[in-house]
Structure formats: C-alpha cells, structure tokens
Phi, psi and omega in degrees: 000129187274153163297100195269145168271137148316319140190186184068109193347135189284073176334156162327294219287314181297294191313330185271312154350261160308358187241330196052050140255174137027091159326309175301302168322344203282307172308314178307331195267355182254311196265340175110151139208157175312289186274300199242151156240168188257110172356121153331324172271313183299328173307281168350311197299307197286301166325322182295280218305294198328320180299325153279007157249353171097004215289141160243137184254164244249129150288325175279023166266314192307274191331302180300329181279342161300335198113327190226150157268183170274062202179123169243174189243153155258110150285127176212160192264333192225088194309315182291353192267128186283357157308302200288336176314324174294311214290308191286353169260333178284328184268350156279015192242337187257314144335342188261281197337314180275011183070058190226163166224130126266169195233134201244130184228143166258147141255028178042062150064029189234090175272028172272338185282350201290318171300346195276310198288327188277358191256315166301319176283357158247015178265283183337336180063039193303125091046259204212187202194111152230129179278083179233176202142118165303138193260174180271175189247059176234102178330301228268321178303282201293345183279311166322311210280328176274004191255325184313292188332309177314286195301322156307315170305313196287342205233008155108349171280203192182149194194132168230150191240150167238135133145225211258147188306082183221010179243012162084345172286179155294158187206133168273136217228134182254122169266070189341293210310292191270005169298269166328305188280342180278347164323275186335305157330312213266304145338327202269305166337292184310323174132011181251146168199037136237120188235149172236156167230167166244123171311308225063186181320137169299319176299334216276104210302307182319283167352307181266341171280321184290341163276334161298323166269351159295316171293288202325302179290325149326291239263292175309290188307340170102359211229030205285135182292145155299149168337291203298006187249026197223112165239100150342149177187185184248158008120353153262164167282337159301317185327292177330272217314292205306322190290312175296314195289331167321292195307356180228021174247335195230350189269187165280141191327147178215158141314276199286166130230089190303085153223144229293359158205162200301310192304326182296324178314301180301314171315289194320310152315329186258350149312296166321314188281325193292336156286000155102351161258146213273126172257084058214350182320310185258347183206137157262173186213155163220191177212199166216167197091317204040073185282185185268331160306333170299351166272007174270329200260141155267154306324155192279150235249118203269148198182192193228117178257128159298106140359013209316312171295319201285275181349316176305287181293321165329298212276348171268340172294330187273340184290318171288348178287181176284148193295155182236167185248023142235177181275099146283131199273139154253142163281118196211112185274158167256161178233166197245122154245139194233119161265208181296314201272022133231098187276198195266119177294134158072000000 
C-alpha cells in the first residue's frame, strides 16, 4: 500500500524514504546534477515513490542542482522609463526563445545598487546578466561593478551590459555620439541657429556623449550655444520639466531645444506650456531615443530613434553567446526623425 503524508507537502526527505535511499540520491535522481548521476534502477526507484506520493519538485531546486538556474536577470535604473521597458521587452523576447525567464531589477537611478544586485543574482545563480543603461563617470562605482561582474563570470554565468564598453564584458554600444550631431545637422538644415540643451547629469556618460556631439556639429556649422543655454538635470522627465523651466525663465532667447532624451523632452514640453510658451510656434524641441510613449505627445516630437527592442535582443543573445577571450562590441546606429515640434524656419 503506498505511503500517503498526513498532511502538508510532500517533502524530498519523504520521497528517500519511501524509495529507501538517500536524500542525496533522492536529489540527485529528480533534480539533476551538475557533476554526479545515479543508478539507473535507483533513479526508477526514487521516481516510483515520489509518484505514489504525489511529490512535485521545486523547479529552481532543479535548476540549481544542474549547476545553473533557467532564469537571466535585466538590471536597468528606471523600471518606468520607457526606454529601459522597450529595451526590457526585447531581452524578454529573446530570453523565452532560449527557454529562460526573466527576471527585472532597478536601481532607481542609484548605480551604487548595481554591484549588490549582480552579487545577489550570483549566489542565486542567475543564468546569464544583462545590464543596461549609460555609466557614470565614477571610478569607484565602475570598478566595484567590474569585480562584481568578474565574480559572476567566475562562478559560471555570462553578461552582457548596453551603453559604454568600460566594464570588460561584451557590450551592445549605442551610437550617442554620432546620432546627436546628425540631429544637429539636420536642426541646422531647418533653418535653426539658436540652440538650447538640457545636458543631463554632467557624470553621466550617455548625457555627455550625446551633448558633444551635439556641440561638436554646432560648433562646425558656426552656431556653437551660448554657455547659459546648456542646463544641466538629472536624467528624468522632471530633470527635463526643471531645466526647461531655467532655460526659459534665466536663459538667452534659443530656437530649438535639444534634450539628450526623450523622457527629458517631454518634461520640457510640458514645462513650456506651463509657461505660457507654445511647441513648436515660440520655441521647437527634439529629444533622442524615440520611445513609444511619444506616439501619444502633441505636437509629435522629432528625435533619434534608437532601435530599442532590437537593442534587447542583441544584448541578450550576446549574453548567451559561447564565451570569448576578449569583451565583444555590437554597434547599434540612431537614425534622426524629425516632426512637428521642429518644423522647417523661414
């Protein structure tokens, strides 16, 4: 007569029992192992019992007891922005394709959380790692971030990171740089030549490339902003909201206004209006990224569109390739779309 539990889930330990082996043999023969196998008849053994007890077993005690789990991790700073979400639907389309779930963590724009989190996700035994997101320009930060990163490689995982290559992994590379000056080019083209930017962060590596590059094609072109029309933020749409409202209560009269992402445009936009000035009639805007929400804002809003879900999958395929013994780059070009909140001057 088979051995029913009295009540409450049917444990491992009941299963070796009932099979009159081991525990360990027990695990071994439901779960898998990295390293050792099991009798053939004893496997059979443990199985008749779990099966007359009904046992179902912890898929991630499987996975882990393989050596790995089924599972990758997305570290990203703003679960709400809809950049990193595009990004985070591409590494989830390509994650199901290898039979993986992910699993999505922030750091609320605190990239001090990143090394804690990638240090969790290797006790956990996380799959693979992709990280994305532009880094900051803090030795101390990225060096932590690069040992965490180590220790994860070390312990049998794979990472892949998107924005610049300064952590020694593979890395999917965004072209900021030259996205932003053809923005410029193209803004310049229309018939504008007073420009204002919202910087963003000064640390902010993403921020700075794309404001240089932005200058750099100014600069050429004979049209370089006054000092006072380049406002610093932070990397949000209020950051956008705050910056836009300086620049147009303390800056110098500007055409355009260039801020180095979409989520900041839209703050900027919606600054304007709260100041009674008109997008695209008294001042135009653009942004970078082209994120999805923009198909929602009036007038629609011209930027550099980034590929993002394309970006997602890159970067998770790249997480997943077999390892190499240098850090490999993918290139991922922007392209300039330009709408109503810049029309053509004069």
């Amino acid at each position: 007569m088979a051995s029913t539990p009295s009540h409450g889930p049917v444990t491992l330990s009941q299963v070796a029992r009932e099979a009159g082996v081991s525990l360990a043999t027990a695990s071994r023969a439901i779960n898998g192992s990295a390293n050792r196998t099991v009798r053939e008849d004893l496997r059979q053994r443990v199985l008749e019992a779990a099966a007359r007890l009904q046992y179902s077993p912890d898929a991630n005690a499987q996975a882990m007891a393989r050596g790995r789990t089924t599972w990758l991790g997305l570290i990203v700073h703003d679960i709400a922005d809809p950049y990193f979400s595009s990004i985070a639907a591409g590494v989830g389309l390509a994650s199901e394709r290898q039979g993986l779930t992910m699993t999505l963590s922030s750091t609320q724009h605190d990239v001090a959380r990143e090394p804690g989190i990638v240090e969790l996700l290797t006790r956990q035994r996380a799959r693979a790692i992709v990280v994305a997101g532009g880094r900051r320009d803090d030795d101390d930060v990225n060096d932590r971030m690069r040992e965490a990163l180590a220790g994860f490689k070390r312990s049998g995982g794979t990472v892949a990171l998107v924005g610049q290559p300064l952590l020694d992994v593979d890395t999917v590379v965004i072209d900021n740089r030259a996205g932003a000056g053809d923005l410029a080019r193209a803004l310049h083209a229309h018939g504008y030549r007073r420009f204002g930017v919202l910087t963003g962060p000064p640390d902010h590596l993403t921020a700075r490339d794309r404001l240089a590059g932005f200058l750099e094609v100014l600069t050429e072109l004979g049209a370089t902003p006054d000092d006072a029309a380049l406002v610093p933020s932070e990397f949000t749409r209020d950051g956008g909201y705050e910056a836009m409202r300086r620049l147009l209560r303390n800056g110098p009269g500007v055409e355009v206004v260039f801020a180095v992402n979409d989520v900041m445009a839209v703050g900027a936009m919606a600054a304007a209006r709260d100041e009674g000035v008109r997008v695209p009639d008294d001042v135009a805007v653009a942004g970078f990224d082209d994120i999805t929400t923009l198909r929602d804002i009036t007038p629609a809003l011209s930027t550099v569109r980034v590929p993002l879900v394309d970006v997602g999958i890159a970067a998770t395929e790249l997480s997943l390739a077999a390892p190499s013994s240098e850090p490999r780059l993918v290139h991922v070009g922007a392209s300039v779309v330009l709408r109503e909140s810049t029309p053509p001057r004069g």
